[in-house]
CSV table of C-alpha atoms and ligand atoms in Angstrom, one decimal:
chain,number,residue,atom,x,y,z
A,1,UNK,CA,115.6,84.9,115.5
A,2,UNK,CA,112.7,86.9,116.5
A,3,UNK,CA,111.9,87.4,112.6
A,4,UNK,CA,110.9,84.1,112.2
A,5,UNK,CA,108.3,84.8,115.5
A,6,UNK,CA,104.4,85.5,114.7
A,7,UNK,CA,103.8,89.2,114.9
A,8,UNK,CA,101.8,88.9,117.9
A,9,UNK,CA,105.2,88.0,120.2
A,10,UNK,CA,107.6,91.0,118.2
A,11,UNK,CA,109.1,92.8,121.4
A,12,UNK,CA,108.9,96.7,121.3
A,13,UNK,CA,111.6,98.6,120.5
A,14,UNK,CA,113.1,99.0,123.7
A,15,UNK,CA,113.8,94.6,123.7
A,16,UNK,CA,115.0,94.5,119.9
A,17,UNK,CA,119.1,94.4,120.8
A,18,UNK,CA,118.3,90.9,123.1
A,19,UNK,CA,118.1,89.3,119.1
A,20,UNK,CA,119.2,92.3,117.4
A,21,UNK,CA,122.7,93.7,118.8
A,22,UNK,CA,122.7,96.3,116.2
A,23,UNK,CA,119.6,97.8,117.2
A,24,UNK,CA,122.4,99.7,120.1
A,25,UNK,CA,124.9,100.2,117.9
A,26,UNK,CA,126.4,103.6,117.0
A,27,UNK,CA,124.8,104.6,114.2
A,28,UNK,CA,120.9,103.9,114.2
A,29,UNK,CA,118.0,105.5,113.3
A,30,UNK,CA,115.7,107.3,113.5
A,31,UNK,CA,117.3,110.4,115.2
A,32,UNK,CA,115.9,114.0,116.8
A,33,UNK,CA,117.3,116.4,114.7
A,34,UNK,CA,118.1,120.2,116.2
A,35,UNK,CA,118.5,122.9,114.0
A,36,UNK,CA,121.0,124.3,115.9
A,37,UNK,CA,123.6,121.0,115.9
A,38,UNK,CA,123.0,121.0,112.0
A,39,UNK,CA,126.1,122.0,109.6
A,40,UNK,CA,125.2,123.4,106.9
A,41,UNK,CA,127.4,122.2,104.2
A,42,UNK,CA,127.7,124.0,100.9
A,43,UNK,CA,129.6,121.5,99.1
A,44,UNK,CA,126.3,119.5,99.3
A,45,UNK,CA,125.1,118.6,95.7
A,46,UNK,CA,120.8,118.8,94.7
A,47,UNK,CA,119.4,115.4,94.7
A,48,UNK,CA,117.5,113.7,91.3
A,49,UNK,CA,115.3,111.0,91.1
A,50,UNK,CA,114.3,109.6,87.8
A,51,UNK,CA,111.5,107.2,88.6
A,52,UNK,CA,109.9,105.1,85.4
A,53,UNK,CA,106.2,104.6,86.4
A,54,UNK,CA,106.4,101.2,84.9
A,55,UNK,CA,108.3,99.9,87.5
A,56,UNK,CA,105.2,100.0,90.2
A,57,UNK,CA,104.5,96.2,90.8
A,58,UNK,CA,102.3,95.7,93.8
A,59,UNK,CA,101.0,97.3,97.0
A,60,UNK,CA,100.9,95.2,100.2
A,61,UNK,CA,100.4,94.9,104.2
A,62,UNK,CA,102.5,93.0,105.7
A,63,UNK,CA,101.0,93.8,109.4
A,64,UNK,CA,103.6,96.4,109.8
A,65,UNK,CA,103.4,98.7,107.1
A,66,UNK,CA,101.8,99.7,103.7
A,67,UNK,CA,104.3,99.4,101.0
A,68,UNK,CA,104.8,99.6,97.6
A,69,UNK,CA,107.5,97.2,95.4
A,70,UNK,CA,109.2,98.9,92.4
A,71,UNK,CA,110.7,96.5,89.8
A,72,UNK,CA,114.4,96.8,90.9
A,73,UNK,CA,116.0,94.3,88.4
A,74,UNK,CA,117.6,97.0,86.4
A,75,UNK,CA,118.4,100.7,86.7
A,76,UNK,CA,114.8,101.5,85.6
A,77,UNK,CA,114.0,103.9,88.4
A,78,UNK,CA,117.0,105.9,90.0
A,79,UNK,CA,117.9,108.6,92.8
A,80,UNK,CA,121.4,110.5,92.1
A,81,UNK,CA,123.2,113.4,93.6
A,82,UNK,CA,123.0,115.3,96.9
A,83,UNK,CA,125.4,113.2,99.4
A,84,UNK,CA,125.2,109.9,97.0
A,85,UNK,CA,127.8,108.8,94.5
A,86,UNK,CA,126.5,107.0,91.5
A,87,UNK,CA,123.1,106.0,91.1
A,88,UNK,CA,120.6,104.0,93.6
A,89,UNK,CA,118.0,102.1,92.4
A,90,UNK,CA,114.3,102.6,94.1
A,91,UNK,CA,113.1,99.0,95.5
A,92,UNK,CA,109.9,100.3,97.4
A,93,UNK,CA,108.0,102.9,99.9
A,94,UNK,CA,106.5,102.7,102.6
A,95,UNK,CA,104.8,104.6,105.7
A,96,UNK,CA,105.0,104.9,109.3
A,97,UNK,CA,102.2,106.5,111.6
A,98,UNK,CA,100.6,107.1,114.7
A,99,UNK,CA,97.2,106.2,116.3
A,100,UNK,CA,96.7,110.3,116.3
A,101,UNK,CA,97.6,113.3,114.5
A,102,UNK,CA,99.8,114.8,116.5
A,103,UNK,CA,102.9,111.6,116.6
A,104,UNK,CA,103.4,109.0,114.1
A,105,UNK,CA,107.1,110.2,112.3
A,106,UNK,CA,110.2,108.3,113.3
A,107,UNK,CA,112.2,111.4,112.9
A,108,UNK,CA,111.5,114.0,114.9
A,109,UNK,CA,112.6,118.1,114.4
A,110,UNK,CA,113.4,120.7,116.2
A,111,UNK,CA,110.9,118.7,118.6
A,112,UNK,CA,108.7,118.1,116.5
A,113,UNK,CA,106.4,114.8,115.3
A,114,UNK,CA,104.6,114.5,112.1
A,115,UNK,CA,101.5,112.6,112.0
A,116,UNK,CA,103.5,110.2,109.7
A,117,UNK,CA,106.9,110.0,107.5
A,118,UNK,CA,107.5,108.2,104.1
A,119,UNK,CA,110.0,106.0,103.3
A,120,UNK,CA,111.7,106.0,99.6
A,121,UNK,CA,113.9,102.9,99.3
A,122,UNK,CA,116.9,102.4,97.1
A,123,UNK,CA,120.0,100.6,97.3
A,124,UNK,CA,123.2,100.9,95.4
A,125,UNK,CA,123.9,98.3,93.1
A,126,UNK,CA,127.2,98.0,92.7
A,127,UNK,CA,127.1,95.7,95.8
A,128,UNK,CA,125.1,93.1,93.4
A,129,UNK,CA,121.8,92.9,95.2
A,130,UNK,CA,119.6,94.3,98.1
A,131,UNK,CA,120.8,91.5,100.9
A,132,UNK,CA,124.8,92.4,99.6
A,133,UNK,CA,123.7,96.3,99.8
A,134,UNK,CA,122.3,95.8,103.4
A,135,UNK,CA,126.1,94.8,104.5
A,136,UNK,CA,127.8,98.0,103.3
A,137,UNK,CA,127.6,101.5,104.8
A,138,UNK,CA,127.0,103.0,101.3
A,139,UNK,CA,124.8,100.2,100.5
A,140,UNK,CA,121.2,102.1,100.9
A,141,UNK,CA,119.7,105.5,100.4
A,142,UNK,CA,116.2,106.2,101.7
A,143,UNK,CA,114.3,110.0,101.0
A,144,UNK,CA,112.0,110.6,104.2
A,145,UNK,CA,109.1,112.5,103.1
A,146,UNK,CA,107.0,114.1,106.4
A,147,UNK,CA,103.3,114.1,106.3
A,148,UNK,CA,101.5,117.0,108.2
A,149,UNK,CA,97.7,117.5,108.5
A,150,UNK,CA,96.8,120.6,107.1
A,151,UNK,CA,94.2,122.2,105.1
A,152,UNK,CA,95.9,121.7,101.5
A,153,UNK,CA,95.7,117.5,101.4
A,154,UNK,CA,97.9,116.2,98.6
A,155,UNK,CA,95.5,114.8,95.9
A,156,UNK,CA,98.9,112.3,95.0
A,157,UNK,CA,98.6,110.5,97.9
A,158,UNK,CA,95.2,109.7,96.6
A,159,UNK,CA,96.9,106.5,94.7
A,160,UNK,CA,97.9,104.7,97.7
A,161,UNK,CA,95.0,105.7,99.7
A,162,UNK,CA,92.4,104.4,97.2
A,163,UNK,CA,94.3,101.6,97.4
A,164,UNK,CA,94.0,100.7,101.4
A,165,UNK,CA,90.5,98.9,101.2
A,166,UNK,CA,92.4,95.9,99.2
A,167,UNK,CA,94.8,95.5,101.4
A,168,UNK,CA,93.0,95.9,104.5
A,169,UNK,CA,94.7,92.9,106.3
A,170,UNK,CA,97.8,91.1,107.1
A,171,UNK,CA,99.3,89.2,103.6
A,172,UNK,CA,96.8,90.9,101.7
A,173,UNK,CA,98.6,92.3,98.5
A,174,UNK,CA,96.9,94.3,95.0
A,175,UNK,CA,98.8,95.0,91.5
A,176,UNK,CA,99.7,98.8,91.8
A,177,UNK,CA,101.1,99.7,88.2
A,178,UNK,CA,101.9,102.9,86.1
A,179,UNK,CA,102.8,105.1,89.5
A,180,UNK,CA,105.6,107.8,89.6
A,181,UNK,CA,106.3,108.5,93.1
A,182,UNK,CA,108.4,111.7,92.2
A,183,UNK,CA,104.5,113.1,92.3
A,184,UNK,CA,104.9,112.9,96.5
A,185,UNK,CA,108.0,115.3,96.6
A,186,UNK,CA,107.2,118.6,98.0
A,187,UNK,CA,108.0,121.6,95.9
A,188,UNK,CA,111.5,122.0,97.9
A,189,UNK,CA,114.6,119.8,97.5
A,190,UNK,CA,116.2,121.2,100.8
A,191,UNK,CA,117.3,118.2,102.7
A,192,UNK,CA,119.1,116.7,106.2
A,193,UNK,CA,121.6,114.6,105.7
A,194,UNK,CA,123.4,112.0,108.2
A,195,UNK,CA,124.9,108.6,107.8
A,196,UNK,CA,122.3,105.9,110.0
A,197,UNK,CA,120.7,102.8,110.1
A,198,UNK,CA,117.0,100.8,109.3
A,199,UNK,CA,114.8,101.6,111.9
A,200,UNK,CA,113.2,98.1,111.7
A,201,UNK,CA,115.4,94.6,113.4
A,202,UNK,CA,118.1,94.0,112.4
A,203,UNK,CA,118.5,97.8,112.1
A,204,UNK,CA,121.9,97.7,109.9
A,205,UNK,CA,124.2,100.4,109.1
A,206,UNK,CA,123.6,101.1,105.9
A,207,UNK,CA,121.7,103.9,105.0
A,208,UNK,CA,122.5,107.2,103.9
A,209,UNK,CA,119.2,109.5,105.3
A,210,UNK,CA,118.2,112.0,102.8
A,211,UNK,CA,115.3,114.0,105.0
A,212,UNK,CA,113.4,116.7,102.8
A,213,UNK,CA,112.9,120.3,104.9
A,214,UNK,CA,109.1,120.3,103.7
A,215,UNK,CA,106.9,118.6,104.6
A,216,UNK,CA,103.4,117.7,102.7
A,217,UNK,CA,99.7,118.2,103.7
A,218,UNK,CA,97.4,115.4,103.9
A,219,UNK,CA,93.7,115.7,105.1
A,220,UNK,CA,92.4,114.4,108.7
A,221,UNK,CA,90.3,111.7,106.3
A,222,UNK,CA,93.0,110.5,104.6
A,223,UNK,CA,95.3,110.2,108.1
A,224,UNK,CA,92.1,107.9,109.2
A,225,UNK,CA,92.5,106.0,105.9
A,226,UNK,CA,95.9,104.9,106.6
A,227,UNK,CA,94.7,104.0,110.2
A,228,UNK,CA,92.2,101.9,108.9
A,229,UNK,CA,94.5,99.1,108.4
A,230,UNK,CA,94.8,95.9,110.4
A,231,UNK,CA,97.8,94.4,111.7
A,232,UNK,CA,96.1,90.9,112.3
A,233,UNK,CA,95.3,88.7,109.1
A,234,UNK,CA,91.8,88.2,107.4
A,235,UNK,CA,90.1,85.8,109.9
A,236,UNK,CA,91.5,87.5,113.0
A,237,UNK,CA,90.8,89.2,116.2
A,238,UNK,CA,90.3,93.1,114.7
A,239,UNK,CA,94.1,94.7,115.2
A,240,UNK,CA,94.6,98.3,114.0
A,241,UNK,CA,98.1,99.0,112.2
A,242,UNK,CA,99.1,102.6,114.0
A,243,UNK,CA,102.3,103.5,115.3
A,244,UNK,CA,104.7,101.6,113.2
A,245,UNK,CA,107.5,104.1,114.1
A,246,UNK,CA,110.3,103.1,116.2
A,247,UNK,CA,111.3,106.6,118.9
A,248,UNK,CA,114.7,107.9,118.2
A,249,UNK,CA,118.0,107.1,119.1
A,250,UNK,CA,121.1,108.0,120.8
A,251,UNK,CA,123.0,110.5,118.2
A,252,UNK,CA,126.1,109.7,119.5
A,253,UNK,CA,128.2,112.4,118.0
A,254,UNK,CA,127.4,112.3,114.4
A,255,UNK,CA,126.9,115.6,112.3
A,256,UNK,CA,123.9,116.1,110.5
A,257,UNK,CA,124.5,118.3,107.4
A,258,UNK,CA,121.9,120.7,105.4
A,259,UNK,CA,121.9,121.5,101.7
A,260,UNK,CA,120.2,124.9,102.9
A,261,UNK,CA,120.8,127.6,105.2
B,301,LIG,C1,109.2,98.6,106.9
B,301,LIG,O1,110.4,99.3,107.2
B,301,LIG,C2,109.2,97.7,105.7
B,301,LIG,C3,110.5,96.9,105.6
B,301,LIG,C4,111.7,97.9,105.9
B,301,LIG,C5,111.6,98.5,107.2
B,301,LIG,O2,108.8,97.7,108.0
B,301,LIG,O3,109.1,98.5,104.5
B,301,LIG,O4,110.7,96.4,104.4
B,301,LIG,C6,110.4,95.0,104.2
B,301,LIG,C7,110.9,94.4,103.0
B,301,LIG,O5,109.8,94.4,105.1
B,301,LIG,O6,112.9,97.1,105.9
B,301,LIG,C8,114.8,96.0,105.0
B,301,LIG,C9,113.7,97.0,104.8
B,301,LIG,O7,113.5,97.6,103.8
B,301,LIG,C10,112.7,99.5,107.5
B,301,LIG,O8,112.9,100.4,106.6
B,301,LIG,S1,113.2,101.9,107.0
B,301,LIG,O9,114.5,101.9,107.8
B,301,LIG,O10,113.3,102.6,105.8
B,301,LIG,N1,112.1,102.4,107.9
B,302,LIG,ZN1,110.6,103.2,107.1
């Protein structure tokens, strides 16, 4: 499959369903969400995370993203509540941007881009392990955080960011410990909800979207930061890592619900 392909020949988006069928199915991700088609649903419960900041292992580029990998071996750092039954455990985060401020997010509201949107993995483990969760449509929960540049940066984000000139290029990985990422949350829990998919091949079914209403600030220098990563590995041609977010997709009559009116 294409996954086994050097980066350098990764069709766009628009090719991924030639190797990746699911990529048209009829529940992917992300997804324009309009106010006005949203439900709001009362019976919606608040969301918890209960992150143990010992579980940060490592940071990493892997020429598509920035992530960070949470010890997942146990239920050491958990998300429960909202639209989730029992308890999910976080595996990693990651980001998506653009090459400018004004697009980068993969969803998009009311019209609107973000200059980028985080990623908060977990997957539910009474399906045994991540590859079993990936199979199941209740297998995965991820928390998408926007990022807007404005003129009260977060100083949490700092963490990563300080991080970024260690990982500079493709494969390059650095130890990342004692993080909480509960620190990123913005001050509101209001959330989107709708059942969709991984917006990377082979874009399964399997995730429950939890989408927080607020968005946090980050500074035009720390934007550039995250821009100043390479796709291409140590000893190659200079290849800057910036819009890493696939457009959205058909809705195709699905119901997005809000915990808020
Ligand atoms: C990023 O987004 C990576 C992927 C992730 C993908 O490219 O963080 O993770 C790995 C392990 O490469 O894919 C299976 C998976 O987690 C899609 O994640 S997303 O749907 O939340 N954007
Ligand atoms: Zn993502």
């Amino acid at each position: 499959g294409v996954g086994d392909l050097p980066l350098r020949f990764h069709p766009g988006p628009e090719r991924w369903h030639e190797n990746y069928p699911m990529a048209k199915g009829d529940k992917q991700s992300p997804i324009e969400i309009n106010s006005k088609d949203v439900r709001h649903d009362s019976s919606l419960a608040p969301w918890h995370a209960s992150y143990d900041p010992g579980a940060a292992k490592t940071i990493l580029n892997n020429g598509r993203t920035c992530r960070v990998v949470f010890d997942d071996s146990f239920d050491r750092s958990v998300l429960r509540g909202g639209p989730l039954t029992g308890a999910y455990r976080l595996r990693q985060l990651h980001l998506h941007w653009g090459s400018s401020d004004d697009h980068g997010s993969e969803h998009v509201i009311d019209g609107v881009k973000y200059a980028a949107e985080l990623h908060m993995v977990h997957w539910n483990p009474k399906h045994g392990n991540f590859a079993g969760a990936l199979k199941q449509p209740d297998g995965v929960a991820v928390v998408g955080i926007f990022l807007k540049v404005g003129k009260t940066p977060k100083p949490e984000m700092k963490r990563i960011l300080e991080e970024i000139d260690n990982i500079k290029t493709k494969g390059k990985e650095a130890p990342f410990q004692h993080f909480d990422p509960s620190i990123l949350f913005p001050k509101s829990r209001d959330y989107w909800t709708y059942h969709g998919s991984f917006t990377t091949p082979p874009c399964e079914e399997c995730i429950t979207w939890i989408l927080l209403r607020e968005p946090i600030e980050v500074s035009p220098d720390q934007m550039a930061k995250l821009r100043s990563l390479s796709k291409n590995g140590e000893n190659e041609a200079m290849n800057p890592l910036v819009d890493n977010w696939r457009p959205p997709q058909p809705v195709k009559g699905r119901v997005v619900r809000a915990s808020f009116k």
